[in-house]
Amino acid sequence: MVEFFTAHQNIIAQIFGFIAMAIAVSMYQFKKHRTILILMSLCSFVWCLHFACLGLFTPVAMNFINVIRGVAYSFREKKWAQNNIVPAVFIVLCAGSVIVTWDSMWSILPFVASIFATIANWQKKTRLLKYLSVPVCVCWFVYNIINGSIAGTLNETFALVSIFVYLVRTRKNDSLQNVGGVCKK
């Protein structure tokens, strides 16, 4: 069994990556915010498996924190989860994790992506969430290319295209709803 895993480690990693990508694509088809966040946590867990198979432990740590963050954020309607200290706690956890798992200078990319994702997912305004998600995708895109994550690279490519399509498609609607430079959304 160990020999099989060792011989097929990269293929197994990419399979996990494509499963995570499928979850990522499908999660936005649900209406309930909480359902999306729970699926986002599942997606992050599968990305943990993907990166573990590739032997990349900084993204494993960042995605594991994302699992917990997604679950915590899914309880946002609860009083304890509304405090602005919640995202700060996750950023501190990410900082500690990157220190412990530091592999190379490229380890900074998943850390920066996690900071932006923590802040982006905390937002209530969809457009701001999308803008803050761009650096998340760019950091992961570069990291995935450098570390041979085919599924991760494709995932970030699709995410960036999707974000840009959304921003262009809704640009006219947003400008019509702006009053005095303040967006009503």
XYZ file of N, CA and C in Angstrom:
555
model
N 0.820 -1.188 0.000
C 0.000 0.000 0.000
C 0.864 1.252 0.000
N 1.898 1.276 0.826
C 2.793 2.428 0.885
C 3.494 2.621 -0.456
N 3.902 1.522 -1.072
C 4.559 1.597 -2.384
C 3.618 2.178 -3.428
N 2.353 1.770 -3.383
C 1.368 2.292 -4.333
C 1.217 3.796 -4.167
N 1.073 4.234 -2.906
C 0.917 5.666 -2.632
C 2.144 6.441 -3.093
N 3.320 5.937 -2.765
C 4.558 6.606 -3.144
C 4.687 6.705 -4.662
N 4.349 5.636 -5.360
C 4.465 5.619 -6.821
C 3.432 6.521 -7.495
N 2.296 6.723 -6.838
C 1.202 7.481 -7.450
C 0.846 8.741 -6.660
N 1.748 9.194 -5.831
C 1.494 10.317 -4.929
C 1.020 11.566 -5.668
N 1.667 11.924 -6.754
C 1.289 13.134 -7.485
C -0.098 12.979 -8.116
N -0.387 11.803 -8.663
C -1.701 11.568 -9.273
C -2.793 11.645 -8.208
N -2.550 11.048 -7.056
C -3.517 11.081 -5.953
C -3.722 12.528 -5.502
N -2.637 13.281 -5.415
C -2.742 14.692 -5.028
C -3.622 15.459 -6.005
N -3.402 15.243 -7.306
C -4.189 15.964 -8.308
C -5.660 15.542 -8.261
N -5.921 14.271 -7.973
C -7.312 13.809 -7.842
C -7.995 14.549 -6.696
N -7.321 14.620 -5.542
C -7.878 15.392 -4.418
C -8.100 16.848 -4.835
N -7.150 17.410 -5.569
C -7.286 18.793 -6.020
C -8.495 18.993 -6.916
N -8.727 18.063 -7.833
C -9.887 18.193 -8.717
C -11.200 17.980 -7.967
N -11.180 17.131 -6.933
C -12.374 16.972 -6.085
C -12.648 18.284 -5.352
N -11.592 18.897 -4.803
C -11.752 20.186 -4.112
C -12.284 21.243 -5.080
N -11.759 21.244 -6.294
C -12.211 22.198 -7.298
C -13.697 21.977 -7.610
N -14.135 20.736 -7.712
C -15.548 20.437 -7.976
C -16.434 20.944 -6.838
N -15.968 20.772 -5.611
C -16.728 21.288 -4.456
C -16.780 22.810 -4.525
N -15.661 23.447 -4.851
C -15.602 24.907 -4.943
C -16.574 25.441 -5.989
N -16.638 24.774 -7.131
C -17.546 25.219 -8.193
C -19.001 25.020 -7.767
N -19.296 23.883 -7.161
C -20.683 23.570 -6.818
C -21.201 24.343 -5.608
N -20.332 24.759 -4.696
C -20.811 25.379 -3.464
C -21.545 26.691 -3.718
N -21.214 27.385 -4.778
C -21.866 28.657 -5.058
C -23.228 28.492 -5.715
N -23.634 27.243 -5.939
C -24.958 26.982 -6.488
C -26.022 26.928 -5.386
N -25.578 26.961 -4.134
C -26.507 26.924 -3.015
C -26.890 28.341 -2.603
N -28.081 28.486 -2.041
C -28.585 29.811 -1.676
C -28.186 30.231 -0.266
N -28.192 29.282 0.653
C -27.936 29.628 2.051
C -26.461 29.889 2.284
N -26.191 31.026 2.920
C -24.815 31.426 3.211
C -24.119 30.375 4.072
N -24.839 29.864 5.044
C -24.261 28.865 5.947
C -23.880 27.590 5.190
N -24.716 27.150 4.260
C -24.415 25.961 3.457
C -23.146 26.178 2.647
N -23.023 27.361 2.061
C -21.833 27.692 1.274
C -20.586 27.638 2.154
N -20.676 28.195 3.355
C -19.511 28.191 4.252
C -19.147 26.788 4.715
N -20.130 25.951 4.950
C -19.848 24.566 5.350
C -19.173 23.833 4.184
N -19.681 24.027 2.971
C -19.051 23.405 1.802
C -17.654 23.974 1.562
N -17.469 25.254 1.874
C -16.146 25.858 1.756
C -15.180 25.180 2.733
N -15.673 24.838 3.909
C -14.851 24.120 4.885
C -14.488 22.727 4.366
N -15.461 22.039 3.782
C -15.189 20.728 3.199
C -14.166 20.851 2.073
N -14.330 21.863 1.257
C -13.391 22.121 0.158
C -11.972 22.330 0.706
N -11.859 23.126 1.744
C -10.542 23.379 2.352
C -9.944 22.098 2.916
N -10.787 21.244 3.483
C -10.292 19.968 4.002
C -9.710 19.111 2.872
N -10.396 19.076 1.746
C -9.894 18.284 0.615
C -8.614 18.923 0.060
N -8.527 20.263 0.068
C -7.266 20.905 -0.335
C -6.140 20.512 0.630
N -6.462 20.330 1.912
C -5.451 19.846 2.876
C -4.885 18.511 2.404
N -5.762 17.619 1.999
C -5.315 16.310 1.517
C -4.458 16.460 0.261
N -4.874 17.328 -0.634
C -4.133 17.590 -1.878
C -2.702 18.043 -1.564
N -2.601 19.073 -0.734
C -1.273 19.623 -0.441
C -0.439 18.690 0.426
N -1.076 17.905 1.291
C -0.335 16.919 2.080
C 0.297 15.881 1.159
N -0.441 15.463 0.145
C 0.114 14.495 -0.819
C 1.285 15.091 -1.587
N 1.267 16.399 -1.788
C 2.379 17.065 -2.465
C 3.534 17.381 -1.509
N 3.336 17.137 -0.202
C 4.375 17.408 0.795
C 4.550 18.890 1.085
N 3.484 19.666 0.924
C 3.527 21.116 1.132
C 2.713 21.456 2.379
N 3.408 21.720 3.485
C 2.715 21.808 4.760
C 2.211 23.193 5.132
N 2.755 24.255 4.555
C 2.178 25.579 4.808
C 0.754 25.655 4.264
N 0.502 25.226 3.009
C -0.890 25.269 2.552
C -1.802 24.278 3.274
N -1.233 23.192 3.789
C -2.043 22.283 4.609
C -2.516 23.036 5.849
N -1.596 23.725 6.515
C -1.941 24.480 7.724
C -2.951 25.587 7.418
N -2.722 26.340 6.330
C -3.633 27.438 5.985
C -5.031 26.893 5.669
N -5.101 25.792 4.942
C -6.401 25.221 4.608
C -7.077 24.604 5.827
N -6.306 24.049 6.743
C -6.901 23.524 7.972
C -7.522 24.662 8.778
N -6.827 25.788 8.840
C -7.390 26.969 9.517
C -8.638 27.437 8.770
N -8.620 27.342 7.436
C -9.801 27.718 6.646
C -11.005 26.837 6.983
N -10.758 25.566 7.275
C -11.840 24.662 7.673
C -12.511 25.214 8.925
N -11.713 25.520 9.921
C -12.237 26.031 11.192
C -12.888 27.392 10.987
N -12.249 28.252 10.182
C -12.787 29.590 9.905
C -14.152 29.495 9.227
N -14.290 28.606 8.254
C -15.571 28.450 7.564
C -16.683 28.036 8.507
N -16.369 27.116 9.401
C -17.362 26.680 10.384
C -17.701 27.837 11.326
N -16.693 28.534 11.810
C -16.938 29.673 12.716
C -17.758 30.757 12.027
N -17.404 31.088 10.804
C -18.130 32.124 10.067
C -19.566 31.689 9.756
N -19.814 30.394 9.690
C -21.172 29.923 9.410
C -22.109 30.203 10.585
N -21.537 30.523 11.741
C -22.319 30.885 12.923
C -22.358 32.393 13.129
N -22.160 33.142 12.075
C -22.057 34.604 12.167
C -23.286 35.250 12.809
N -24.451 34.625 12.704
C -25.648 35.207 13.311
C -25.618 35.089 14.840
N -24.766 34.232 15.368
C -24.623 34.095 16.826
C -23.786 35.258 17.362
N -24.121 35.698 18.554
C -23.456 36.869 19.135
C -21.944 36.683 19.253
N -21.493 35.501 19.687
C -20.058 35.264 19.873
C -19.282 35.363 18.563
N -19.941 35.079 17.431
C -19.249 35.062 16.142
C -19.330 36.402 15.412
N -19.974 37.386 16.005
C -20.115 38.695 15.359
C -18.995 39.656 15.722
N -18.226 39.312 16.717
C -17.163 40.181 17.194
C -16.053 40.288 16.154
N -15.561 41.491 15.922
C -14.485 41.704 14.948
C -13.162 41.067 15.360
N -13.087 40.556 16.566
C -11.883 39.857 17.007
C -11.772 38.493 16.305
N -12.893 37.956 15.834
C -12.908 36.623 15.210
C -11.949 36.557 14.017
N -12.038 37.472 13.025
C -11.066 37.383 11.924
C -9.628 37.610 12.382
N -9.445 38.469 13.385
C -8.090 38.724 13.898
C -7.482 37.453 14.492
N -8.304 36.661 15.169
C -7.828 35.393 15.741
C -7.341 34.468 14.624
N -8.091 34.409 13.535
C -7.691 33.532 12.421
C -6.419 34.027 11.739
N -6.238 35.328 11.663
C -5.007 35.870 11.072
C -3.808 35.531 11.957
N -3.975 35.635 13.272
C -2.898 35.272 14.203
C -2.584 33.779 14.093
N -3.607 32.950 13.991
C -3.387 31.509 13.809
C -2.606 31.227 12.520
N -2.942 31.945 11.469
C -2.223 31.774 10.194
C -0.760 32.185 10.337
N -0.522 33.291 11.045
C 0.855 33.759 11.248
C 1.666 32.717 12.018
N 1.084 32.179 13.075
C 1.776 31.144 13.834
C 2.027 29.900 12.996
N 1.061 29.536 12.188
C 1.193 28.339 11.350
C 2.271 28.491 10.288
N 2.352 29.669 9.681
C 3.373 29.854 8.641
C 4.767 29.839 9.254
N 4.900 30.305 10.466
C 6.205 30.265 11.146
C 6.609 28.809 11.398
N 5.670 28.001 11.858
C 5.954 26.604 12.181
C 6.211 25.763 10.926
N 5.505 26.075 9.826
C 5.588 25.240 8.624
C 6.463 25.832 7.526
N 7.158 26.909 7.814
C 7.940 27.622 6.797
C 8.830 26.660 6.020
N 8.725 26.718 4.696
C 9.505 25.843 3.830
C 10.473 26.652 2.977
N 10.001 27.743 2.448
C 10.810 28.615 1.599
C 10.132 29.975 1.551
N 10.723 30.873 0.786
C 10.114 32.199 0.672
C 8.721 32.115 0.046
N 8.441 31.040 -0.683
C 7.129 30.877 -1.315
C 6.044 30.594 -0.284
N 6.427 30.212 0.923
C 5.444 29.963 1.986
C 4.662 31.214 2.350
N 5.200 32.368 2.003
C 4.513 33.617 2.309
C 3.223 33.761 1.491
N 3.179 33.152 0.297
C 2.009 33.312 -0.572
C 0.724 32.721 0.027
N 0.724 31.483 0.522
C -0.503 30.979 1.158
C -0.892 31.789 2.396
N 0.115 32.305 3.103
C -0.153 33.129 4.284
C -0.852 34.425 3.890
N -0.332 35.118 2.894
C -0.955 36.360 2.425
C -2.361 36.058 1.886
N -2.492 34.970 1.135
C -3.805 34.581 0.618
C -4.788 34.342 1.765
N -4.333 33.704 2.824
C -5.214 33.415 3.964
C -5.633 34.686 4.695
N -4.736 35.650 4.781
C -5.107 36.931 5.400
C -6.228 37.590 4.595
N -6.032 37.684 3.272
C -7.052 38.303 2.431
C -8.355 37.500 2.465
N -8.264 36.176 2.455
C -9.472 35.339 2.488
C -10.222 35.506 3.810
N -9.481 35.620 4.896
C -10.107 35.825 6.205
C -10.888 37.125 6.218
N -10.291 38.176 5.689
C -10.958 39.479 5.641
C -12.098 39.456 4.621
N -11.864 38.870 3.451
C -12.883 38.833 2.389
C -14.125 38.080 2.848
N -13.937 36.919 3.450
C -15.082 36.106 3.855
C -15.839 36.699 5.037
N -15.246 37.662 5.713
C -15.903 38.346 6.821
C -16.850 39.432 6.300
N -16.647 39.879 5.070
C -17.425 40.976 4.492
C -18.874 40.580 4.249
N -19.750 41.537 4.404
C -21.159 41.318 4.096
C -21.488 41.791 2.686
N -20.685 42.708 2.155
C -20.924 43.229 0.812
C -20.233 42.327 -0.210
N -21.027 41.793 -1.119
C -20.536 40.830 -2.104
C -19.435 41.417 -2.978
N -19.607 42.635 -3.429
C -18.618 43.245 -4.337
C -17.265 43.392 -3.639
N -17.257 43.819 -2.387
C -16.012 43.946 -1.630
C -15.372 42.575 -1.429
N -16.189 41.566 -1.146
C -15.679 40.201 -1.015
C -14.970 39.786 -2.299
N -15.565 40.098 -3.442
C -14.966 39.729 -4.733
C -13.638 40.453 -4.943
N -13.604 41.758 -4.670
C -12.351 42.510 -4.831
C -11.244 41.948 -3.940
N -11.577 41.643 -2.699
C -10.584 41.114 -1.773
C -10.169 39.680 -2.118
N -10.982 39.001 -2.912
C -10.654 37.640 -3.325
C -9.631 37.595 -4.457
N -9.461 38.698 -5.172
C -8.490 38.727 -6.279
C -7.070 38.439 -5.785
N -6.567 39.145 -4.744
C -5.212 38.801 -4.281
C -5.109 37.387 -3.721
N -6.206 36.857 -3.189
C -6.216 35.467 -2.705
C -5.897 34.542 -3.881
N -6.635 34.737 -4.967
C -6.463 33.892 -6.157
C -5.079 34.058 -6.777
N -4.594 35.292 -6.824
C -3.279 35.544 -7.429
C -2.178 34.864 -6.612
N -2.230 34.985 -5.290
C -1.211 34.337 -4.442
C -1.238 32.822 -4.618
N -2.442 32.235 -4.567
C -2.550 30.787 -4.729
C -2.154 30.352 -6.133
N -2.485 31.150 -7.133
C -2.125 30.824 -8.521
C -0.612 30.687 -8.659
N 0.107 31.683 -8.175
C 1.573 31.664 -8.260
C 2.132 30.495 -7.456
N 1.646 30.321 -6.234
C 2.127 29.223 -5.387
C 1.887 27.868 -6.052
N 0.705 27.690 -6.615
C 0.362 26.412 -7.250
C 1.226 26.129 -8.472
N 1.506 27.137 -9.274
C 2.379 26.943 -10.439
C 3.766 26.507 -9.980
N 4.307 27.207 -9.007
C 5.665 26.928 -8.524
C 5.765 25.519 -7.931
N 4.682 25.058 -7.307
C 4.723 23.777 -6.588
C 4.020 22.626 -7.306
N 3.671 22.811 -8.556
C 3.152 21.711 -9.359
C 1.738 21.269 -9.060
N 0.921 22.177 -8.544
C -0.476 21.843 -8.300
C -1.298 22.218 -9.533
N -1.518 21.232 -10.385
C -2.278 21.462 -11.615
C -3.710 21.867 -11.272
N -4.347 21.101 -10.391
C -5.729 21.391 -10.000
C -5.826 22.767 -9.339
N -4.861 23.085 -8.490
C -4.866 24.390 -7.825
C -4.720 25.538 -8.803
N -3.839 25.368 -9.782
C -3.645 26.407 -10.799
C -4.924 26.611 -11.604
N -5.554 25.516 -12.021
C -6.812 25.617 -12.767
C -7.918 26.220 -11.906
N -7.976 25.827 -10.655
C -8.981 26.352 -9.739
C -8.880 27.876 -9.632
N -7.666 28.371 -9.441
C -7.486 29.825 -9.303
C -7.744 30.549 -10.617
N -7.426 29.913 -11.731
C -7.721 30.511 -13.034
C -9.230 30.675 -13.196
N -9.975 29.612 -12.903
C -11.440 29.679 -13.003
C -12.001 30.710 -12.027
N -11.460 30.757 -10.827
C -11.946 31.709 -9.828
C -11.710 33.151 -10.287
N -10.506 33.435 -10.806
C -10.218 34.794 -11.284
C -11.124 35.186 -12.445
N -11.312 34.288 -13.388
C -12.206 34.575 -14.515
C -13.619 34.828 -13.992
N -14.077 34.003 -13.077
C -15.415 34.152 -12.516
C -15.573 35.502 -11.807
N -14.578 35.890 -11.019
C -14.630 37.171 -10.312
C -14.685 38.323 -11.312
N -13.816 38.290 -12.319
C -13.789 39.376 -13.298
C -15.093 39.441 -14.090
N -15.653 38.299 -14.443
C -16.948 38.289 -15.147
C -18.011 38.924 -14.257
N -18.029 38.558 -12.984
C -18.993 39.133 -12.042
C -18.814 40.643 -11.949
N -17.581 41.098 -11.787
C -17.326 42.535 -11.625
C -17.708 43.313 -12.881
N -17.414 42.776 -14.043
C -17.787 43.452 -15.293
C -19.298 43.409 -15.484
N -19.894 42.254 -15.235
C -21.334 42.086 -15.426
C -22.144 42.987 -14.503
N -21.672 43.209 -13.288
C -22.423 44.000 -12.312
C -21.953 45.448 -12.233
N -20.941 45.802 -13.006
C -20.396 47.161 -12.968
C -21.470 48.199 -13.254
N -22.245 48.014 -14.301
C -23.271 48.983 -14.692
C -24.353 49.080 -13.621
N -24.777 47.934 -13.087
C -25.795 47.939 -12.038
C -25.313 48.679 -10.800
N -24.056 48.469 -10.420
C -23.516 49.140 -9.239
C -23.423 50.636 -9.447
N -23.017 51.067 -10.645
C -22.878 52.506 -10.885
C -24.246 53.177 -10.891
N -25.302 52.450 -11.276
C -26.648 53.007 -11.253
C -27.176 53.138 -9.828
N -26.664 52.322 -8.927
C -27.145 52.342 -7.544
C -26.309 53.250 -6.648
N -25.241 53.800 -7.187
C -24.413 54.709 -6.397
C -25.119 56.050 -6.264
N -25.166 56.555 -5.061
C -25.736 57.870 -4.820
C -24.704 58.660 -4.041
N -24.220 59.726 -4.643
C -23.212 60.532 -3.949
C -21.951 59.761 -3.646
N -21.614 58.779 -4.470
C -20.387 58.003 -4.282
C -20.509 56.894 -3.259
N -21.692 56.734 -2.670
C -21.881 55.676 -1.689
C -22.769 54.593 -2.316
N -22.290 53.406 -2.321
C -23.031 52.287 -2.916
C -24.085 51.814 -1.924
N -25.292 51.596 -2.411
C -26.389 51.144 -1.552
C -26.344 49.665 -1.237
N -25.570 48.871 -1.981
C -25.549 47.418 -1.764
C -24.953 47.061 -0.448
